[in-house]
Tab-separated table of C-alpha atoms in Angstrom:
chain	number	residue	atom	x	y	z
N	12	UNK	CA	91.440	76.653	107.000
N	13	UNK	CA	90.022	78.135	110.189
N	14	UNK	CA	90.092	81.912	109.789
N	15	UNK	CA	90.618	84.913	107.608
N	16	UNK	CA	91.960	88.237	108.866
N	17	UNK	CA	90.204	91.115	107.115
N	18	UNK	CA	90.283	94.929	107.235
N	19	UNK	CA	86.971	96.455	108.376
N	20	UNK	CA	85.505	99.945	108.779
N	21	UNK	CA	84.930	100.793	112.434
N	22	UNK	CA	83.574	104.331	112.161
N	23	UNK	CA	84.807	107.649	110.749
N	24	UNK	CA	88.593	107.641	110.618
N	25	UNK	CA	89.011	104.133	111.999
N	26	UNK	CA	89.737	100.729	110.504
N	27	UNK	CA	90.790	97.511	112.213
N	28	UNK	CA	91.991	94.040	111.269
N	29	UNK	CA	89.510	91.438	112.506
N	30	UNK	CA	89.080	87.682	112.194
N	31	UNK	CA	86.354	86.345	109.921
N	32	UNK	CA	85.470	82.850	108.797
N	33	UNK	CA	87.438	81.369	105.933
N	34	UNK	CA	85.477	82.137	102.748
N	35	UNK	CA	83.086	79.633	101.190
N	36	UNK	CA	82.251	79.045	97.544
N	37	UNK	CA	79.011	80.983	97.978
N	38	UNK	CA	77.649	84.284	96.725
N	39	UNK	CA	76.027	86.736	99.199
N	40	UNK	CA	72.564	85.638	100.298
N	41	UNK	CA	71.093	89.016	99.299
N	42	UNK	CA	72.325	88.554	95.735
N	43	UNK	CA	71.013	84.992	95.526
N	44	UNK	CA	67.600	86.010	96.866
N	45	UNK	CA	67.277	89.084	94.653
N	46	UNK	CA	68.016	87.228	91.426
N	47	UNK	CA	66.464	83.891	92.294
N	48	UNK	CA	69.684	81.943	91.935
N	49	UNK	CA	71.494	79.429	94.119
N	50	UNK	CA	73.860	80.690	96.784
N	51	UNK	CA	76.259	77.818	96.116
N	52	UNK	CA	78.904	79.032	93.651
N	53	UNK	CA	80.617	76.189	91.790
N	54	UNK	CA	81.747	78.899	89.340
N	55	UNK	CA	83.912	80.527	92.080
N	56	UNK	CA	87.443	80.214	93.398
N	57	UNK	CA	89.174	81.049	96.658
N	58	UNK	CA	92.272	83.196	96.336
N	59	UNK	CA	95.153	83.525	98.746
N	60	UNK	CA	95.952	87.239	98.579
N	61	UNK	CA	99.330	88.055	97.084
N	62	UNK	CA	98.694	91.812	97.175
N	63	UNK	CA	95.705	94.037	97.915
N	64	UNK	CA	95.848	97.812	97.777
N	65	UNK	CA	94.354	100.724	99.700
N	66	UNK	CA	92.301	102.868	97.331
N	67	UNK	CA	91.058	106.435	97.508
N	68	UNK	CA	87.546	105.052	97.117
N	69	UNK	CA	88.075	103.129	100.354
N	70	UNK	CA	89.041	106.407	102.007
N	71	UNK	CA	85.677	107.961	101.159
N	72	UNK	CA	84.042	105.253	103.270
N	73	UNK	CA	86.591	105.467	106.061
N	74	UNK	CA	86.145	109.246	106.297
N	75	UNK	CA	82.439	108.653	106.907
N	76	UNK	CA	81.489	110.201	103.577
N	77	UNK	CA	79.272	107.338	102.450
N	78	UNK	CA	76.480	105.294	104.013
N	79	UNK	CA	78.870	102.407	104.788
N	80	UNK	CA	77.831	100.642	108.023
N	81	UNK	CA	80.288	99.939	110.816
N	82	UNK	CA	81.681	96.478	110.151
N	83	UNK	CA	81.838	96.968	106.371
N	84	UNK	CA	84.688	94.839	105.050
N	85	UNK	CA	87.116	96.693	102.808
N	86	UNK	CA	89.237	96.084	99.756
N	87	UNK	CA	88.512	95.811	96.033
N	88	UNK	CA	92.033	95.857	94.559
N	89	UNK	CA	92.884	92.158	94.543
N	90	UNK	CA	95.729	90.049	93.176
N	91	UNK	CA	95.915	86.474	94.397
N	92	UNK	CA	96.903	82.848	94.035
N	93	UNK	CA	94.184	80.295	93.354
N	94	UNK	CA	93.990	77.814	96.236
N	95	UNK	CA	90.517	76.294	95.751
N	96	UNK	CA	88.224	75.969	92.744
N	97	UNK	CA	84.553	75.166	92.288
N	98	UNK	CA	83.401	72.209	90.226
N	99	UNK	CA	82.357	74.423	87.304
N	100	UNK	CA	85.648	76.307	87.015
N	101	UNK	CA	87.224	75.086	83.802
N	102	UNK	CA	90.211	77.262	83.005
N	103	UNK	CA	91.949	78.011	86.306
N	104	UNK	CA	93.825	75.756	88.693
N	105	UNK	CA	95.466	75.982	92.112
N	106	UNK	CA	98.756	77.859	91.900
N	107	UNK	CA	97.653	80.312	89.209
N	108	UNK	CA	98.364	83.942	90.096
N	109	UNK	CA	95.645	86.237	88.829
N	110	UNK	CA	94.486	89.830	88.803
N	111	UNK	CA	90.866	90.443	89.788
N	112	UNK	CA	88.921	93.353	88.254
N	113	UNK	CA	87.305	95.336	91.039
N	114	UNK	CA	84.071	95.135	89.031
N	115	UNK	CA	82.202	91.929	89.823
N	116	UNK	CA	80.608	90.686	86.614
N	117	UNK	CA	78.516	87.637	85.794
N	118	UNK	CA	79.700	87.342	82.184
N	119	UNK	CA	76.160	86.435	81.119
N	120	UNK	CA	73.967	89.563	81.148
N	121	UNK	CA	73.373	92.141	78.434
N	122	UNK	CA	75.898	94.605	79.919
N	123	UNK	CA	78.633	91.983	80.225
N	124	UNK	CA	78.017	90.872	76.653
N	125	UNK	CA	78.416	94.491	75.551
N	126	UNK	CA	81.720	94.758	77.441
N	127	UNK	CA	80.241	97.054	80.100
N	128	UNK	CA	81.388	94.959	83.036
N	129	UNK	CA	81.242	97.874	85.465
N	130	UNK	CA	77.445	97.786	85.305
N	131	UNK	CA	76.682	94.054	85.371
N	132	UNK	CA	72.959	93.457	85.931
N	133	UNK	CA	73.150	90.256	88.019
N	134	UNK	CA	75.462	90.986	90.946
N	135	UNK	CA	73.877	93.781	92.990
N	136	UNK	CA	70.231	94.122	94.055
N	137	UNK	CA	70.620	97.879	94.644
N	138	UNK	CA	71.792	98.983	91.192
N	139	UNK	CA	73.769	97.880	88.165
N	140	UNK	CA	77.384	97.120	89.050
N	141	UNK	CA	79.112	95.612	92.066
N	142	UNK	CA	82.498	95.603	93.763
N	143	UNK	CA	84.249	93.739	96.564
N	144	UNK	CA	84.161	95.306	100.013
N	145	UNK	CA	82.161	98.402	99.119
N	146	UNK	CA	78.991	100.023	100.402
N	147	UNK	CA	75.816	99.411	98.372
N	148	UNK	CA	77.730	97.186	95.987
N	149	UNK	CA	76.021	93.863	96.614
N	150	UNK	CA	77.341	92.696	99.971
N	151	UNK	CA	80.465	91.020	98.573
N	152	UNK	CA	83.211	90.577	101.170
N	153	UNK	CA	86.320	92.717	100.841
N	154	UNK	CA	89.719	91.642	99.630
N	155	UNK	CA	91.969	93.428	102.119
N	156	UNK	CA	92.262	90.045	103.708
N	157	UNK	CA	94.211	86.817	103.761
N	158	UNK	CA	91.718	84.991	101.512
N	159	UNK	CA	88.790	86.034	99.330
N	160	UNK	CA	86.097	84.360	97.215
N	161	UNK	CA	85.896	85.373	93.544
N	162	UNK	CA	82.673	84.456	91.671
N	163	UNK	CA	82.317	83.674	87.954
N	164	UNK	CA	86.036	82.994	87.995
N	165	UNK	CA	86.498	81.910	84.394
N	166	UNK	CA	85.130	85.295	83.304
N	167	UNK	CA	86.582	87.567	85.979
N	168	UNK	CA	90.135	86.332	86.562
N	169	UNK	CA	93.082	87.511	84.476
N	170	UNK	CA	95.750	84.823	84.799
N	171	UNK	CA	99.376	85.902	84.596
N	172	UNK	CA	101.111	83.626	82.084
N	173	UNK	CA	104.269	83.000	84.113
N	174	UNK	CA	104.385	82.793	87.906
N	175	UNK	CA	108.012	83.899	88.316
N	176	UNK	CA	107.572	86.872	85.974
N	177	UNK	CA	104.388	87.822	87.794
N	178	UNK	CA	106.107	87.889	91.172
N	179	UNK	CA	109.006	89.866	89.691
N	180	UNK	CA	106.578	92.552	88.432
N	181	UNK	CA	104.018	92.256	91.211
N	182	UNK	CA	104.147	95.912	92.345
N	183	UNK	CA	103.157	96.898	88.800
N	184	UNK	CA	100.708	94.058	88.189
N	185	UNK	CA	98.847	94.750	91.440
N	186	UNK	CA	97.665	98.031	89.878
N	187	UNK	CA	95.723	96.132	87.186
N	188	UNK	CA	92.818	95.437	89.536
N	189	UNK	CA	91.769	99.089	89.525
N	190	UNK	CA	93.904	102.198	89.308
N	191	UNK	CA	95.925	101.498	86.157
N	192	UNK	CA	92.881	100.574	84.029
N	193	UNK	CA	90.875	103.334	85.744
N	194	UNK	CA	93.491	105.974	85.004
N	195	UNK	CA	93.905	104.651	81.469
N	196	UNK	CA	90.128	104.716	81.001
N	197	UNK	CA	90.086	108.339	82.141
N	198	UNK	CA	92.719	109.260	79.572
N	199	UNK	CA	91.093	107.248	76.764
N	200	UNK	CA	87.674	108.705	77.612
N	201	UNK	CA	89.169	112.191	77.385
N	202	UNK	CA	90.367	111.418	73.860
N	203	UNK	CA	94.091	111.526	74.616
N	204	UNK	CA	96.143	110.623	71.566
N	205	UNK	CA	99.455	111.416	69.869
N	206	UNK	CA	100.443	115.006	70.574
N	207	UNK	CA	97.547	115.835	72.907
N	208	UNK	CA	97.897	118.428	75.627
N	209	UNK	CA	96.300	117.010	78.774
N	210	UNK	CA	95.262	118.300	82.190
N	211	UNK	CA	94.768	115.793	85.021
N	212	UNK	CA	93.094	117.090	88.174
N	213	UNK	CA	94.409	115.276	91.239
N	214	UNK	CA	97.808	113.716	91.973
N	215	UNK	CA	96.534	110.833	94.053
N	216	UNK	CA	97.168	107.326	92.722
N	217	UNK	CA	94.359	107.416	90.119
N	218	UNK	CA	95.453	110.852	88.902
N	219	UNK	CA	99.044	109.673	88.637
N	220	UNK	CA	97.884	106.568	86.772
N	221	UNK	CA	95.873	108.765	84.395
N	222	UNK	CA	98.886	111.006	83.800
N	223	UNK	CA	101.148	107.992	83.213
N	224	UNK	CA	98.531	106.570	80.841
N	225	UNK	CA	98.337	109.844	78.915
N	226	UNK	CA	102.068	109.566	78.350
N	227	UNK	CA	101.639	105.993	77.100
N	228	UNK	CA	98.988	107.250	74.672
N	229	UNK	CA	101.420	109.801	73.214
N	230	UNK	CA	100.485	113.093	74.866
N	231	UNK	CA	102.867	115.972	74.216
N	232	UNK	CA	102.212	117.725	77.534
N	233	UNK	CA	100.685	116.214	80.673
N	234	UNK	CA	99.871	118.741	83.390
N	235	UNK	CA	98.840	117.521	86.853
N	236	UNK	CA	97.089	119.799	89.338
N	237	UNK	CA	96.976	119.289	93.104
N	238	UNK	CA	97.445	121.172	96.379
N	239	UNK	CA	100.029	118.896	97.988
N	240	UNK	CA	103.689	119.435	97.142
N	241	UNK	CA	104.689	115.817	97.783
N	242	UNK	CA	102.109	114.514	95.345
N	243	UNK	CA	103.069	117.092	92.719
N	244	UNK	CA	106.719	116.050	93.078
N	245	UNK	CA	105.659	112.444	92.502
N	246	UNK	CA	103.996	113.512	89.234
N	247	UNK	CA	107.147	115.373	88.227
N	248	UNK	CA	109.227	112.240	88.932
N	249	UNK	CA	108.010	110.639	85.705
N	250	UNK	CA	107.994	113.731	83.521
N	251	UNK	CA	104.717	115.537	84.154
N	252	UNK	CA	104.355	119.292	84.444
N	253	UNK	CA	102.492	120.436	87.550
N	254	UNK	CA	100.376	123.301	88.854
N	255	UNK	CA	99.832	123.950	92.550
N	256	UNK	CA	96.201	124.893	93.069
N	257	UNK	CA	96.905	126.064	96.609
N	258	UNK	CA	98.613	129.112	95.105
N	259	UNK	CA	95.294	130.696	94.202
N	260	UNK	CA	96.623	131.616	90.749
N	261	UNK	CA	94.353	131.274	87.721
N	262	UNK	CA	94.372	127.714	86.422
N	263	UNK	CA	94.072	128.981	82.845
N	264	UNK	CA	97.114	131.220	83.321
N	265	UNK	CA	99.168	128.389	84.809
N	266	UNK	CA	98.207	126.133	81.906
N	267	UNK	CA	99.127	128.861	79.426
N	268	UNK	CA	102.572	129.191	81.010
N	269	UNK	CA	103.188	125.518	80.195
N	270	UNK	CA	101.525	124.897	76.805
N	271	UNK	CA	101.379	128.441	75.422
N	272	UNK	CA	97.587	128.792	75.528
N	273	UNK	CA	94.994	128.711	78.332
N	274	UNK	CA	93.386	125.450	77.258
N	275	UNK	CA	94.126	121.783	76.680
N	276	UNK	CA	92.945	119.142	74.243
N	277	UNK	CA	91.799	116.695	76.931
N	278	UNK	CA	91.047	116.821	80.654
N	279	UNK	CA	90.613	114.208	83.389
N	280	UNK	CA	88.866	114.570	86.771
N	281	UNK	CA	90.633	112.155	89.119
N	282	UNK	CA	89.401	113.858	92.293
N	283	UNK	CA	85.648	113.330	92.594
N	284	UNK	CA	83.118	114.587	95.067
N	285	UNK	CA	85.446	115.589	97.915
N	286	UNK	CA	86.979	118.367	95.803
N	287	UNK	CA	88.065	121.657	97.358
N	288	UNK	CA	88.189	125.171	95.968
N	289	UNK	CA	91.460	126.830	94.971
N	290	UNK	CA	93.821	128.604	97.341
N	291	UNK	CA	95.483	127.839	100.644
N	292	UNK	CA	93.003	126.311	103.095
N	293	UNK	CA	90.129	126.407	100.605
N	294	UNK	CA	86.850	124.877	101.755
N	295	UNK	CA	85.224	121.851	100.197
N	296	UNK	CA	83.340	122.663	96.998
N	297	UNK	CA	82.342	119.430	95.241
N	298	UNK	CA	81.815	120.885	91.751
N	299	UNK	CA	85.202	122.635	91.624
N	300	UNK	CA	87.078	120.089	89.544
N	301	UNK	CA	84.298	119.470	87.053
N	302	UNK	CA	83.987	123.211	86.507
N	303	UNK	CA	87.776	123.545	86.241
N	304	UNK	CA	88.132	120.918	83.568
N	305	UNK	CA	85.303	122.437	81.534
N	306	UNK	CA	86.891	125.879	81.830
N	307	UNK	CA	90.241	124.846	80.365
N	308	UNK	CA	89.204	122.074	77.940
N	309	UNK	CA	88.983	123.377	74.395
N	310	UNK	CA	85.701	123.475	72.519
N	311	UNK	CA	84.743	120.004	71.362
N	312	UNK	CA	86.945	118.286	73.944
N	313	UNK	CA	86.076	115.173	75.904
N	314	UNK	CA	86.266	114.955	79.683
N	315	UNK	CA	87.222	111.702	81.383
N	316	UNK	CA	85.762	111.470	84.893
N	317	UNK	CA	87.155	108.468	86.794
N	318	UNK	CA	86.883	110.449	90.056
N	319	UNK	CA	84.111	109.067	92.265
N	320	UNK	CA	80.760	110.838	92.646
N	321	UNK	CA	78.173	109.342	94.987
N	322	UNK	CA	74.414	109.389	95.441
N	323	UNK	CA	74.664	109.500	99.233
N	324	UNK	CA	77.144	111.656	101.180
N	325	UNK	CA	76.165	112.232	104.831
N	326	UNK	CA	79.144	114.557	105.341
N	327	UNK	CA	78.407	116.832	102.383
N	328	UNK	CA	78.629	120.624	102.596
N	329	UNK	CA	74.902	121.140	101.893
N	330	UNK	CA	71.629	119.246	101.534
N	331	UNK	CA	71.830	119.021	97.748
N	332	UNK	CA	75.322	117.531	97.806
N	333	UNK	CA	74.168	114.901	100.296
N	334	UNK	CA	72.220	113.399	97.387
N	335	UNK	CA	74.879	113.917	94.725
N	336	UNK	CA	73.418	117.178	93.423
N	337	UNK	CA	76.269	119.656	92.987
N	338	UNK	CA	76.715	123.008	91.250
N	339	UNK	CA	78.151	121.926	87.914
N	340	UNK	CA	78.191	124.590	85.171
N	341	UNK	CA	76.552	122.311	82.652
N	342	UNK	CA	75.733	125.289	80.446
N	343	UNK	CA	79.463	125.896	79.986
N	344	UNK	CA	80.013	122.306	78.934
N	345	UNK	CA	77.024	122.479	76.601
N	346	UNK	CA	78.226	125.731	75.032
N	347	UNK	CA	81.658	124.197	74.389
N	348	UNK	CA	80.166	120.934	73.012
N	349	UNK	CA	81.990	118.867	75.595
N	350	UNK	CA	81.373	115.173	76.021
N	351	UNK	CA	81.520	113.523	79.457
N	352	UNK	CA	82.371	109.920	80.367
N	353	UNK	CA	81.591	108.884	83.942
N	354	UNK	CA	81.168	105.723	85.979
N	355	UNK	CA	83.195	102.685	86.955
N	356	UNK	CA	85.984	101.729	84.606
N	357	UNK	CA	85.213	98.438	82.818
N	358	UNK	CA	88.519	96.919	83.914
N	359	UNK	CA	88.356	93.905	81.601
N	360	UNK	CA	88.374	96.235	78.605
N	361	UNK	CA	91.977	97.192	79.356
N	362	UNK	CA	93.653	94.890	81.869
N	363	UNK	CA	95.084	92.253	79.525
N	364	UNK	CA	96.776	94.774	77.226
N	365	UNK	CA	98.129	96.748	80.166
N	366	UNK	CA	99.421	93.472	81.659
N	367	UNK	CA	101.332	92.846	78.429
N	368	UNK	CA	102.944	96.291	78.653
N	369	UNK	CA	103.991	95.637	82.246
N	370	UNK	CA	105.457	92.200	81.511
N	371	UNK	CA	107.344	93.674	78.556
N	372	UNK	CA	108.936	96.199	80.905
N	373	UNK	CA	107.248	99.177	79.241
N	374	UNK	CA	104.857	100.280	81.993
N	375	UNK	CA	106.482	100.775	85.422
N	376	UNK	CA	103.224	101.988	86.931
N	377	UNK	CA	104.235	100.917	90.459
N	378	UNK	CA	107.131	103.391	90.381
N	379	UNK	CA	104.903	106.134	88.955
N	380	UNK	CA	102.442	105.863	91.861
N	381	UNK	CA	105.190	105.160	94.450
N	382	UNK	CA	103.990	101.676	95.444
N	383	UNK	CA	104.835	101.035	99.097
N	384	UNK	CA	104.442	97.592	100.659
N	385	UNK	CA	102.949	97.145	104.140
N	386	UNK	CA	101.710	94.166	106.148
N	387	UNK	CA	98.038	93.410	106.745
N	388	UNK	CA	98.481	94.354	110.398
N	389	UNK	CA	99.789	97.764	109.312
N	390	UNK	CA	96.704	98.532	107.214
N	391	UNK	CA	95.229	100.945	109.824
N	392	UNK	CA	98.469	102.950	109.764
N	393	UNK	CA	98.473	102.910	105.957
N	394	UNK	CA	94.961	104.335	105.905
N	395	UNK	CA	95.951	107.163	108.248
N	396	UNK	CA	99.055	108.051	106.242
N	397	UNK	CA	97.132	107.976	102.965
N	398	UNK	CA	94.397	110.160	104.427
N	399	UNK	CA	97.044	112.659	105.556
N	400	UNK	CA	98.181	113.062	101.934
N	401	UNK	CA	101.108	110.645	101.655
N	402	UNK	CA	102.390	110.504	98.094
N	403	UNK	CA	102.310	106.714	98.152
N	404	UNK	CA	100.148	103.851	96.950
N	405	UNK	CA	99.947	101.424	99.869
N	406	UNK	CA	100.140	97.779	98.821
N	407	UNK	CA	99.170	95.267	101.499
N	408	UNK	CA	101.181	92.025	101.468
N	409	UNK	CA	99.216	89.635	103.720
N	410	UNK	CA	101.423	86.571	103.279
N	411	UNK	CA	104.900	88.053	102.763
N	412	UNK	CA	104.965	87.134	99.073
N	413	UNK	CA	106.320	90.462	97.768
N	414	UNK	CA	110.087	90.409	97.303
């Protein structure tokens, strides 16, 4: 192979498709140097991308809201076909179609052994946890590409048991790399169970996945809040109730109109640090959603927070927020004995069981998030449409393998 087209960040609001070298079975030099290990990766595979999705987390970088450098490769939602294996890969072979957790995990450290694969200790010199194609996440090349290298393949890859069935369900299975487990993790972390009333803040793809997951877990009412009509209609398309936060009406009152009381049993923040206040044209206010979910979650409730919060935001509204310090009403949460679950979803905790639901025809997550296929060359357009609020989950199909 001679090349590898890849999506890269070119500055605020701009991405491009550029040619890179075909990947090698090697880990990033910075990772090898930091941990005193060999760069050669006989434990790795090369995947030919079947699908790779545009994520809201990618948009934070593309908007210039992180410290991502120009030239940062993009893409951490990866589903691919094995085309090359290292000598130490025992349980995968060329032709296997696999889902790749966006968390890169060694499978050997204390965190991996405890099932906390989102905070692996051996894959990122900067902090615990790594991801493909993301700023400060270890220098691993992104997967919005034609080909990508996956390390520690026996641990990280989830093989689909039947190739034909996988391709038939690919627009659902592609969500296993991130947003379906992430949304499910948000709902589980919030304590959603049979009969729960649930509020999900944000009707982007992760919020929709969280709402869909709450339904799978048996919630009696799932309410989704957002400011964009198209996204709220997408939530309604699979049975959610919705509240339009652009109206300026009291969130508690809108919740009460739906469930009969101004509180819910469980709440999920699927928005993160680029949150805005309520009302038409409201300004950015990064603590809004966290304060909202505390205000309407009953005493003793849990709050699932899959929405991204960062330690460095050069475009923040004030100096404190540039360092991840925002005005959260922690006293309110303390007074109500709330529990909070934050951080990367440990995808491997959920992906196999969610795969089984998809293959059994019981989890049409692609329809719930309005999966929309585009070519690799159309990725820049997909980013612009997504940033403008399109109620779609853009799925890149680099090799024309999606039916």
